[in-house]
Amino acid sequence: MNTFEQYESEVRGYCRNFPAIFSSAKGAWMTDADGRRYLDFFCGAGVLNYGHNPDRIKQALLGYLMRDGITHTLDMYSEAKERFIDQFNEVILKPRGLHYKFQFPGPTGTNAVEAALKLARKVTGREQVVGFTNAFHGMTLGALAVTGNGFKRAGAGVPLSHTASLPFDGFMGPESDTLDYFEMMLNDDGSGLDLPAAVIIETVQAEGGVNVASVAWLQRLREITARHGIVLIVDDIQVGCGRTGKFFSFEEAGIVPDIVTLSKSLSGYGLPLALVLIKPELDQWAPGEHNGTFRGHCPAFVTATAALSLWKDDQLERAVFAKQAIIEKRLAHIATIAGAEATVRGRGMIQGIEFADPSLAGKVSAACFERGLIVETAGIDDQVLKLLPSLTIEDSELKLGLDIIEDSVRALVKAEPRELRSAA
Amino acid sequence: MNTFEQYESEVRGYCRNFPAIFSSAKGAWMTDADGRRYLDFFCGAGVLNYGHNPDRIKQALLGYLMRDGITHTLDMYSEAKERFIDQFNEVILKPRGLHYKFQFPGPTGTNAVEAALKLARKVTGREQVVGFTNAFHGMTLGALAVTGNGFKRAGAGVPLSHTASLPFDGFMGPESDTLDYFEMMLNDDGSGLDLPAAVIIETVQAEGGVNVASVAWLQRLREITARHGIVLIVDDIQVGCGRTGKFFSFEEAGIVPDIVTLSKSLSGYGLPLALVLIKPELDQWAPGEHNGTFRGHCPAFVTATAALSLWKDDQLERAVFAKQAIIEKRLAHIATIAGAEATVRGRGMIQGIEFADPSLAGKVSAACFERGLIVETAGIDDQVLKLLPSLTIEDSELKLGLDIIEDSVRALVKAEPRELRSAA
Amino acid sequence: MNTFEQYESEVRGYCRNFPAIFSSAKGAWMTDADGRRYLDFFCGAGVLNYGHNPDRIKQALLGYLMRDGITHTLDMYSEAKERFIDQFNEVILKPRGLHYKFQFPGPTGTNAVEAALKLARKVTGREQVVGFTNAFHGMTLGALAVTGNGFKRAGAGVPLSHTASLPFDGFMGPESDTLDYFEMMLNDDGSGLDLPAAVIIETVQAEGGVNVASVAWLQRLREITARHGIVLIVDDIQVGCGRTGKFFSFEEAGIVPDIVTLSKSLSGYGLPLALVLIKPELDQWAPGEHNGTFRGHCPAFVTATAALSLWKDDQLERAVFAKQAIIEKRLAHIATIAGAEATVRGRGMIQGIEFADPSLAGKVSAACFERGLIVETAGIDDQVLKLLPSLTIEDSELKLGLDIIEDSVRALVKAEPRELRSAA
Amino acid sequence: MNTFEQYESEVRGYCRNFPAIFSSAKGAWMTDADGRRYLDFFCGAGVLNYGHNPDRIKQALLGYLMRDGITHTLDMYSEAKERFIDQFNEVILKPRGLHYKFQFPGPTGTNAVEAALKLARKVTGREQVVGFTNAFHGMTLGALAVTGNGFKRAGAGVPLSHTASLPFDGFMGPESDTLDYFEMMLNDDGSGLDLPAAVIIETVQAEGGVNVASVAWLQRLREITARHGIVLIVDDIQVGCGRTGKFFSFEEAGIVPDIVTLSKSLSGYGLPLALVLIKPELDQWAPGEHNGTFRGHCPAFVTATAALSLWKDDQLERAVFAKQAIIEKRLAHIATIAGAEATVRGRGMIQGIEFADPSLAGKVSAACFERGLIVETAGIDDQVLKLLPSLTIEDSELKLGLDIIEDSVRALVKAEPRELRSAA
């Protein structure tokens, strides 16, 4: 670890919880430099929905590189981009009756969010954007201003402006519909909430602690934003690309956002790629008004195109729902071991378990790592154990990982039974 | 082009000037879907300093992919990252007596700039950052606030705050040392310029029109910032990695910045990668205070490591200076054809020619494209023809490209002689 | 009106509703240039709690002017200021067990608010300030940012930053305690609400529509802010100086704010004067850090000192409560005339009646003006008839004014009965 | 002093330099509680251009108060306001061929500035405003953002945004025309200076150290702003109302600003009053868009109207120029005593002397106070002794004051000769 501890900035984070030096990976498994294998329930924070280095996509990538397919084109045209757009239209948008234009910003999620916010502000002529409690949209100043995490916000070094934070579904408890509050603020011109250009939302807040917005709440949010002429941006960077079962996470609610941001699993192989989908009537960009060097990262177009072939039928979707059932059942059981107050929540193959004692999630994660399973925590106090296995994981691997979690919880409960069952 | 015109956002830019659909590329050449070949004097805006798909780097990449080297690790440790850090230390930093810590932000230039600005603000506890006229640092809100271009600034949709723009070297004409102004503003506590956390500068403004800061000016800037406790950030994203001859563009001035940002040609193969180099005493990040999904993009570490082997001796550096001489000589000649007012400027292998008639640069670029050469324009009015050939281009290719430029200028001067020789 | 219509800016407002040219005034009566008399239930928006030109105060003022007492001293010492401070301590602070330091900002409410916000930000080192829905704190940029009115906010011409607007007591309906929301935002570090420097509140929102914060709600707000180290600022500019019965409006709740702003009726004679009361431990100003020309407006100190003699016993307080009973009883009756949905609310001698049809308040105000009574509307839609008679009004005058209101409502109901009883 | 030291906030400033408790005043003289008399060369920072309590104005005020003229009307019409507008038109605007509409904001300078900035932003739809180095426009957030003083800016507690500070005339030394810089920033769309809504300027910076903008510079500023559609605001709060000889300070340059702010000496008697003069085509306010309680402070209209009678002929103007000559001659002499590096500057009856040793100005001020003369310092380091006697001061009084200054300088030079003649 010498190289890293001596030379890499103190900002490094995940490596502190999973202190191995990784060398190779395949499917649901990662291997470190000492040859030790780890089952992966983390998937690079949602980047590897199809597992590590899936062969079909790998072959497409190798073929492209070997024939000296062009690698980098900025936003000039390329065959690789053309095929991706055509395929995305054919496989994803048309079957769902969706019509969007494609903007390729810099190849990271935060850049997609910045582009979406700019466009919404331009189209509406307004400056204010509404985000939600415990949202996570990125680290650049525009995206950070709609991110809830106080520690990360403070890192800005400047006040974060032109945004307001409203309560996400469930923030005020199960009885309260938090959109009542938003609607009253909108309806009262004395509320001090300047009419927003946009609302940006994750249908399932992943970093925020696996908080799930209900179908009814999302539908009401779509209705309110439409009525007030507010652009609705769904940030599907972490829970799009099939994480919740359907390709887009908002499909279950039957809503159509005005703008959608995608990244993470979009390339299907861990290569950086981002996409902003824009309703045609909102595509009011002037040429070059937003740019970025790596907009034309062709190897990622190639892998993304290959990944889309997984969506030509509903096999993957059905597999996700089947595995969701396995996970939910087992987590419910684990919750009973951890104590009555532990709660399970999630959609599709993003599932979390929140313990009464917030520190337990971290202890379980550490115990799992010792047992060869990588699973991270989420939420403002890292109080939620977040399961994010690849969508293509084998059932046996899934069960193995769940066994490890159960074992870990059991061992911890045995060691310190009282502490775990009732929070401080 | 149907797919692009119908489905890609109006924001697309370069493709409008170079309307071909590119398919493959090798060395200094790009090939479109119809098999037409183009000589590349653009290099993806500085991403391809070593040319397209250089074999040595390609082999390293293919080997890594074929053995299922891990692709994506967030900021967990990987062998690929370890090798890159070790190699960068060995080949670049140590021989130059430099000591920096490595931060890998999201893999784009703008993300590196955002990280650098955040850190400078945190370390100093100040909010104001100084940028320069005609600077270009990126499109996300923090980086855009230190970018000069009015059109791109307006795209923010919100006012850009916590920054001030000061005149770059030469902005007030050759007689005026623009740092006089900066220094007087700093020395007078009534100046209204809040003491800045940082100054961010490109030693050669590439997008801004190939504006070159002199050695003396850079040295004075380093001295002023040091005296006032201001963090000096050199944004070497476009003109680092050997573009000006030395690996870092600031080496010629003998200065040591507090923070350096790198991206574009860092990976050596067009793969997204970015790096923030931080003086150890400034590495005051808390763990996870700035993050991003694609910080651990291992294929790019692999190609970047392979690219560094080009820097083990001074061959490349000497080659750059030799080609610089060829380019400068020829551009001086072309300037005489274009008219007395045309001026040539640049450092190393970034060179520009500014015409008396601002529109001529675009016309020359278009005429070159017709003749099979890709060369872009720069500057706020696109008034500068900017040459950015790969550092590894063959002399014969270089001459071919310069011939095409000369031919194009000659043809345009012949067609509309008066217009070109005296500006409107 | 020629002079005004031709030369005074379009920004003029109240004169459009009360189009008379006023000449003189005494007690509860104003007289226009044509000799017409108007009973005043408006009191210059709360400036004239002791009526127009009260003789006792007038004599003190004339005496001071005639002996050439110094008029203007900036913040140099003057006998007039000394006497005011001593008297305010003696008559107001000491009997209430309060300990505050005195800051005299520029002589307007908005300047007092700006000073208070600056100080709270300095003392805490934080930037965010929380205001409430339908709050009104002033028109300069700092105060406007905590004002709810969307029309006035838009007048800023720049986005209003570093503030958040939270729901005032009752904003979400009678069942909901809106401080639940504030407390959850504070307790969750992922809420996106940066920990505020201060909360600023009017205990009764006058401009906002006579919205009354309950005693329990104010007590809970004091408890929450104390627990989180947030400065509590009570803006008592419009409802302090006895408007609610006690000298300070927060006395009824038994809370002690950290900072109190006063202006309007403070001078007791309509002369501009403002005061910021600061808990001694928060008085961390550096000399001259906030200044203003008319901080030392001695005639206003003289009248303010004279006015304080009214507070040496509880006569005025008791008179206010007695008149409050008269007003409330009559308004309840008028509400029954106006229709079942009309509601009455207020504290002390600020009382309002909100009609089912929002436009009725304006019609009643106009009808009253025709009948010789000046009474204004408030609330975001001017939906509330706001009664603000002087505290020293005679009972007979009070009844006369209430008769006029009742007559006006009766006449309007008769003319358009259906419209008034049920809102659109 | 007990009351003040114990109870008045630490923010108090001038009283620390002039520690007397003032009781009465007349003409050029102030008297403290012990009966000691002080000659006034400070005039309340420019409020008392006509001296203390001038009889003619006093009689008008007393008459108005005694007949119970209405004191406070918000922005309702009053006879007092009507007479003021008519008189100001008749005596000031018409003879100068000027056409402005009248806005009465809150009665302080900073409120006038805030109103002017809002209106300029509204009319142009832009957000950026340009101020100048060492400018002083007020303490509320909008005005503070165009104020240069770093200490006062830091008092904001939030970053000051939407403004840029440019070099005032002479800031870069006598050879440099600082408007070259402004014009180059405006002409280059890549300059990073967003096109401003307005430029705000004091023709003579009083607080900033008696910095005088030349006629040619002001004319060029007017020309540049007109050409670029930028609103030119002249803040004449401290040096208008005859301080430089003409009623407006910009008359000498023959320019017509788009907006003019007045306050301080406008009421002529030390009563708070402020005025924004607006070119009719810019009067695009909506009714009530900017308001404030003390807009209709009638006693101040009365005294202001009385003061205007002094401007019916050119007597006052000629007297100012005559006294200017006396002051300049004597200051030039004093400068030779203080040492070769002392410089004298000013216009009309605002004159300053800057010493080589910055601390000398404060020492001279203190020595003068001991000798019974009140004269303040100005400039960012309080390095300038600023003379601001009333315009109506007797020649003998003027000479007495100048004698005291000369004596004080002489005594100090004798006591510490070396220190004073050469700066540290």
Short mmCIF file of N, CA and C in Angstrom, two decimals, chain C residues 3-4 7-14 22-26 42 44 47 53 58 65-66 68-72 74-75 77-79 81 86 101-102 107-108 114 118 127 139-141 152 157 159 264 269 283 285 288 291 293 297, chain D residues 1 3-4 7-14 22-26 42 44 47 53 58 65-66 68-72 74-75 77-79 81 86 101-102 107-108 114 118 127 139-141 152 157 159 264 269 283 285 288 291 293:
data_model
loop_
_atom_site.label_atom_id
_atom_site.label_comp_id
_atom_site.label_asym_id
_atom_site.label_seq_id
_atom_site.Cartn_x
_atom_site.Cartn_y
_atom_site.Cartn_z
N THR C 3 -48.17 67.24 -10.39
CA THR C 3 -46.75 67.13 -10.05
C THR C 3 -46.33 65.69 -9.88
N PHE C 4 -47.12 64.95 -9.14
CA PHE C 4 -46.74 63.57 -8.83
C PHE C 4 -46.83 62.69 -10.07
N TYR C 7 -43.96 63.73 -12.44
CA TYR C 7 -42.54 63.70 -12.04
C TYR C 7 -42.15 62.58 -11.08
N GLU C 8 -43.12 62.06 -10.32
CA GLU C 8 -42.70 61.03 -9.37
C GLU C 8 -42.66 59.66 -10.07
N SER C 9 -41.71 58.88 -9.71
CA SER C 9 -41.49 57.58 -10.36
C SER C 9 -42.72 56.69 -10.28
N GLU C 10 -42.82 55.83 -11.26
CA GLU C 10 -43.92 54.85 -11.30
C GLU C 10 -43.90 53.92 -10.09
N VAL C 11 -42.83 53.93 -9.34
CA VAL C 11 -42.71 53.02 -8.21
C VAL C 11 -43.66 53.39 -7.08
N ARG C 12 -44.19 54.61 -7.09
CA ARG C 12 -45.07 55.04 -5.99
C ARG C 12 -46.27 54.09 -5.88
N GLY C 13 -46.69 53.84 -4.63
CA GLY C 13 -47.69 52.80 -4.45
C GLY C 13 -48.91 53.21 -3.65
N TYR C 14 -48.75 53.48 -2.36
CA TYR C 14 -49.91 53.74 -1.50
C TYR C 14 -50.76 54.89 -2.03
N PHE C 22 -51.97 65.07 1.37
CA PHE C 22 -52.12 65.34 2.79
C PHE C 22 -51.34 66.58 3.21
N SER C 23 -51.93 67.27 4.16
CA SER C 23 -51.36 68.55 4.57
C SER C 23 -50.97 68.56 6.06
N SER C 24 -51.90 68.18 6.90
CA SER C 24 -51.59 68.19 8.33
C SER C 24 -52.23 66.98 8.99
N ALA C 25 -51.91 66.78 10.26
CA ALA C 25 -52.43 65.60 10.95
C ALA C 25 -52.31 65.82 12.45
N LYS C 26 -53.23 65.20 13.16
CA LYS C 26 -53.21 65.30 14.63
C LYS C 26 -53.94 64.10 15.20
N PHE C 42 -54.32 53.23 9.70
CA PHE C 42 -53.17 52.70 8.96
C PHE C 42 -51.87 53.06 9.69
N GLY C 44 -49.35 54.93 9.03
CA GLY C 44 -48.07 54.90 8.31
C GLY C 44 -47.40 53.56 8.42
N VAL C 47 -45.91 53.18 12.00
CA VAL C 47 -44.94 54.17 12.47
C VAL C 47 -45.52 55.04 13.58
N ASN C 53 -48.35 63.52 15.50
CA ASN C 53 -47.88 64.73 16.17
C ASN C 53 -48.37 64.87 17.61
N LYS C 58 -44.07 66.40 20.66
CA LYS C 58 -43.86 67.59 19.85
C LYS C 58 -43.17 68.69 20.65
N LEU C 65 -35.12 71.75 19.01
CA LEU C 65 -34.77 72.49 17.79
C LEU C 65 -34.55 73.97 18.11
N MET C 66 -35.41 74.50 18.95
CA MET C 66 -35.32 75.94 19.22
C MET C 66 -34.04 76.30 19.95
N ASP C 68 -31.29 75.01 19.41
CA ASP C 68 -30.21 74.58 18.52
C ASP C 68 -29.47 73.35 19.05
N GLY C 69 -30.24 72.46 19.61
CA GLY C 69 -29.66 71.15 19.92
C GLY C 69 -29.05 70.58 18.66
N ILE C 70 -27.95 69.85 18.80
CA ILE C 70 -27.26 69.36 17.61
C ILE C 70 -28.16 68.37 16.86
N THR C 71 -28.20 68.48 15.56
CA THR C 71 -29.12 67.67 14.75
C THR C 71 -28.47 66.38 14.31
N HIS C 72 -27.24 66.49 13.86
CA HIS C 72 -26.63 65.36 13.15
C HIS C 72 -25.22 65.12 13.68
N LEU C 74 -23.48 61.75 13.10
CA LEU C 74 -23.00 60.41 12.73
C LEU C 74 -23.03 59.55 14.00
N ASP C 75 -21.93 58.83 14.27
CA ASP C 75 -21.98 58.06 15.53
C ASP C 75 -21.06 58.65 16.59
N TYR C 77 -20.75 60.94 20.00
CA TYR C 77 -21.62 60.99 21.17
C TYR C 77 -22.44 62.26 21.17
N SER C 78 -23.65 62.17 21.69
CA SER C 78 -24.48 63.37 21.89
C SER C 78 -25.30 63.18 23.15
N GLU C 79 -25.64 64.29 23.74
CA GLU C 79 -26.53 64.23 24.89
C GLU C 79 -27.84 63.55 24.55
N LYS C 81 -28.45 61.22 22.40
CA LYS C 81 -28.32 59.77 22.33
C LYS C 81 -28.14 59.17 23.73
N ASP C 86 -30.06 55.79 28.16
CA ASP C 86 -30.35 55.67 29.59
C ASP C 86 -31.84 55.40 29.83
N LYS C 101 -26.94 45.31 24.13
CA LYS C 101 -26.18 46.48 23.71
C LYS C 101 -26.91 47.13 22.55
N PHE C 102 -26.64 48.43 22.37
CA PHE C 102 -27.38 49.24 21.40
C PHE C 102 -26.53 49.51 20.16
N PRO C 107 -31.13 54.87 9.77
CA PRO C 107 -32.39 55.00 10.52
C PRO C 107 -33.59 54.33 9.85
N THR C 108 -33.41 53.18 9.19
CA THR C 108 -34.54 52.50 8.57
C THR C 108 -34.52 51.04 8.98
N GLU C 114 -30.19 44.44 7.94
CA GLU C 114 -28.89 44.13 7.31
C GLU C 114 -27.79 44.04 8.38
N LYS C 118 -25.63 40.62 9.16
CA LYS C 118 -24.16 40.64 9.10
C LYS C 118 -23.55 40.13 10.39
N GLU C 127 -23.04 31.26 6.60
CA GLU C 127 -23.57 32.20 5.61
C GLU C 127 -25.09 32.14 5.44
N MET C 139 -36.03 45.97 1.72
CA MET C 139 -35.85 46.01 0.28
C MET C 139 -34.40 46.03 -0.17
N THR C 140 -33.45 46.23 0.74
CA THR C 140 -32.05 46.15 0.33
C THR C 140 -31.69 44.68 0.19
N LEU C 141 -30.62 44.38 -0.55
CA LEU C 141 -30.43 42.99 -0.99
C LEU C 141 -30.36 41.96 0.13
N LYS C 152 -41.64 41.34 -5.03
CA LYS C 152 -40.56 42.20 -4.52
C LYS C 152 -39.20 41.52 -4.67
N GLY C 157 -33.33 41.90 -9.28
CA GLY C 157 -32.56 41.88 -10.53
C GLY C 157 -31.37 40.93 -10.47
N PRO C 159 -30.24 36.99 -8.42
CA PRO C 159 -30.79 35.96 -7.55
C PRO C 159 -30.46 36.27 -6.09
N LYS C 264 -39.62 52.05 12.88
CA LYS C 264 -40.99 52.55 12.77
C LYS C 264 -41.42 53.42 13.96
N TYR C 269 -42.65 59.70 16.57
CA TYR C 269 -43.16 60.93 15.94
C TYR C 269 -43.02 60.86 14.42
N ASP C 283 -21.88 40.95 20.67
CA ASP C 283 -21.44 42.26 20.16
C ASP C 283 -19.98 42.18 19.74
N TRP C 285 -18.70 43.15 16.83
CA TRP C 285 -18.37 44.12 15.78
C TRP C 285 -16.97 44.70 16.02
N GLY C 288 -16.53 50.53 13.39
CA GLY C 288 -16.76 51.00 12.03
C GLY C 288 -17.05 49.91 11.02
N ASN C 291 -21.49 50.92 9.07
CA ASN C 291 -21.76 52.31 9.43
C ASN C 291 -22.93 52.85 8.62
N THR C 293 -24.71 57.05 7.45
CA THR C 293 -24.65 58.48 7.71
C THR C 293 -25.56 58.92 8.85
N HIS C 297 -29.13 60.71 14.40
CA HIS C 297 -30.19 61.66 14.05
C HIS C 297 -30.85 62.12 15.35
N MET D 1 -18.90 59.31 29.65
CA MET D 1 -18.89 58.37 28.50
C MET D 1 -19.44 57.01 28.93
N THR D 3 -22.23 55.69 29.78
CA THR D 3 -23.38 55.11 29.07
C THR D 3 -22.95 54.48 27.76
N PHE D 4 -22.15 55.21 27.00
CA PHE D 4 -21.77 54.72 25.68
C PHE D 4 -20.85 53.51 25.77
N TYR D 7 -22.95 50.54 27.08
CA TYR D 7 -24.15 50.05 26.39
C TYR D 7 -24.12 50.16 24.87
N GLU D 8 -23.30 51.05 24.31
CA GLU D 8 -23.36 51.16 22.85
C GLU D 8 -22.42 50.12 22.25
N SER D 9 -22.85 49.58 21.14
CA SER D 9 -22.11 48.49 20.50
C SER D 9 -20.68 48.90 20.16
N GLU D 10 -19.82 47.90 20.12
CA GLU D 10 -18.42 48.12 19.75
C GLU D 10 -18.28 48.67 18.34
N VAL D 11 -19.34 48.65 17.57
CA VAL D 11 -19.28 49.10 16.18
C VAL D 11 -19.08 50.61 16.07
N ARG D 12 -19.35 51.31 17.17
CA ARG D 12 -19.24 52.78 17.12
C ARG D 12 -17.83 53.18 16.71
N GLY D 13 -17.73 54.26 15.92
CA GLY D 13 -16.44 54.58 15.32
C GLY D 13 -15.95 56.01 15.54
N TYR D 14 -16.62 56.97 14.90
CA TYR D 14 -16.12 58.36 14.94
C TYR D 14 -15.94 58.85 16.38
N PHE D 22 -21.64 65.81 22.40
CA PHE D 22 -22.10 67.06 21.81
C PHE D 22 -23.51 67.39 22.26
N SER D 23 -23.73 68.69 22.38
CA SER D 23 -25.00 69.13 22.91
C SER D 23 -25.76 70.03 21.94
N SER D 24 -25.08 71.05 21.42
CA SER D 24 -25.76 71.96 20.48
C SER D 24 -24.78 72.36 19.39
N ALA D 25 -25.32 73.05 18.40
CA ALA D 25 -24.48 73.43 17.26
C ALA D 25 -25.13 74.57 16.51
N LYS D 26 -24.29 75.37 15.90
CA LYS D 26 -24.81 76.50 15.11
C LYS D 26 -23.76 76.89 14.08
N PHE D 42 -15.80 68.98 9.30
CA PHE D 42 -16.18 67.61 9.00
C PHE D 42 -17.61 67.58 8.45
N GLY D 44 -20.38 66.37 9.48
CA GLY D 44 -21.15 65.12 9.50
C GLY D 44 -20.96 64.33 8.23
N VAL D 47 -23.00 66.06 5.37
CA VAL D 47 -24.44 66.25 5.54
C VAL D 47 -24.80 67.72 5.72
N ASN D 53 -27.86 73.83 11.78
CA ASN D 53 -29.10 74.51 12.16
C ASN D 53 -29.23 75.92 11.55
N LYS D 58 -34.33 76.39 9.59
CA LYS D 58 -34.91 76.09 10.91
C LYS D 58 -36.29 76.71 11.05
N LEU D 65 -43.75 72.17 11.88
CA LEU D 65 -44.06 71.34 13.04
C LEU D 65 -45.14 71.99 13.90
N MET D 66 -45.01 73.31 14.05
CA MET D 66 -45.95 73.98 14.93
C MET D 66 -47.37 73.94 14.39
N ASP D 68 -48.63 71.54 12.94
CA ASP D 68 -48.97 70.13 12.80
C ASP D 68 -49.03 69.66 11.35
N GLY D 69 -48.09 70.20 10.57
CA GLY D 69 -47.93 69.63 9.24
C GLY D 69 -47.71 68.13 9.37
N ILE D 70 -48.20 67.37 8.42
CA ILE D 70 -48.11 65.91 8.55
C ILE D 70 -46.65 65.48 8.52
N THR D 71 -46.29 64.57 9.38
CA THR D 71 -44.88 64.18 9.53
C THR D 71 -44.51 63.01 8.63
N HIS D 72 -45.41 62.04 8.60
CA HIS D 72 -45.05 60.76 7.98
C HIS D 72 -46.17 60.29 7.07
N LEU D 74 -45.50 57.67 4.35
CA LEU D 74 -45.04 56.62 3.42
C LEU D 74 -44.94 57.26 2.05
N ASP D 75 -45.46 56.62 1.02
CA ASP D 75 -45.39 57.29 -0.29
C ASP D 75 -46.74 57.81 -0.74
N TYR D 77 -49.25 61.02 -1.14
CA TYR D 77 -48.96 62.40 -1.53
C TYR D 77 -49.03 63.33 -0.32
N SER D 78 -48.19 64.35 -0.34
CA SER D 78 -48.27 65.38 0.69
C SER D 78 -47.91 66.72 0.05
N GLU D 79 -48.44 67.74 0.64
CA GLU D 79 -48.07 69.09 0.19
C GLU D 79 -46.57 69.29 0.27
N LYS D 81 -44.14 67.18 0.00
CA LYS D 81 -43.42 66.52 -1.10
C LYS D 81 -43.66 67.24 -2.41
N ASP D 86 -41.64 70.38 -6.99
CA ASP D 86 -41.78 71.57 -7.84
C ASP D 86 -40.55 72.46 -7.72
N LYS D 101 -37.05 61.81 -13.43
CA LYS D 101 -38.17 61.51 -12.53
C LYS D 101 -37.60 61.28 -11.12
N PHE D 102 -38.48 61.47 -10.12
CA PHE D 102 -38.06 61.45 -8.73
C PHE D 102 -38.49 60.15 -8.05
N PRO D 107 -34.74 56.86 3.46
CA PRO D 107 -34.05 58.15 3.51
C PRO D 107 -32.55 58.07 3.78
N THR D 108 -31.88 57.07 3.26
CA THR D 108 -30.43 56.98 3.46
C THR D 108 -29.76 56.74 2.11
N GLU D 114 -29.16 51.15 -3.55
CA GLU D 114 -29.81 49.86 -3.80
C GLU D 114 -30.94 50.02 -4.84
N LYS D 118 -30.98 48.16 -8.51
CA LYS D 118 -32.10 47.30 -8.90
C LYS D 118 -32.68 47.75 -10.23
N GLU D 127 -27.05 41.39 -14.83
CA GLU D 127 -26.86 41.28 -13.37
C GLU D 127 -25.59 41.96 -12.87
N MET D 139 -23.58 50.28 3.04
CA MET D 139 -23.31 49.11 3.86
C MET D 139 -24.31 47.97 3.69
N THR D 140 -25.43 48.21 3.03
CA THR D 140 -26.36 47.10 2.79
C THR D 140 -25.80 46.26 1.65
N LEU D 141 -26.24 45.00 1.53
CA LEU D 141 -25.49 44.05 0.69
C LEU D 141 -25.31 44.48 -0.76
N LYS D 152 -14.64 46.62 5.21
CA LYS D 152 -16.10 46.72 5.24
C LYS D 152 -16.74 45.60 4.41
N GLY D 157 -20.10 39.06 5.63
CA GLY D 157 -20.33 37.69 6.11
C GLY D 157 -20.74 36.73 5.02
N PRO D 159 -20.09 36.19 0.52
CA PRO D 159 -19.35 36.77 -0.61
C PRO D 159 -20.22 37.79 -1.35
N LYS D 264 -27.54 62.85 2.10
CA LYS D 264 -26.70 63.71 2.98
C LYS D 264 -27.21 65.16 3.05
N TYR D 269 -30.51 70.09 6.59
CA TYR D 269 -30.61 70.34 8.03
C TYR D 269 -30.21 69.12 8.84
N ASP D 283 -37.54 54.83 -16.17
CA ASP D 283 -38.45 54.68 -15.03
C ASP D 283 -39.42 53.53 -15.28
N TRP D 285 -40.06 51.03 -13.22
CA TRP D 285 -40.53 50.40 -11.99
C TRP D 285 -42.01 50.01 -12.12
N GLY D 288 -44.78 49.94 -6.33
CA GLY D 288 -44.46 49.22 -5.10
C GLY D 288 -43.32 48.22 -5.23
N ASN D 291 -39.86 49.58 -1.98
CA ASN D 291 -40.52 50.50 -1.06
C ASN D 291 -39.65 50.75 0.16
N THR D 293 -40.24 52.37 4.56
CA THR D 293 -41.16 53.06 5.45
C THR D 293 -41.04 54.58 5.39
#
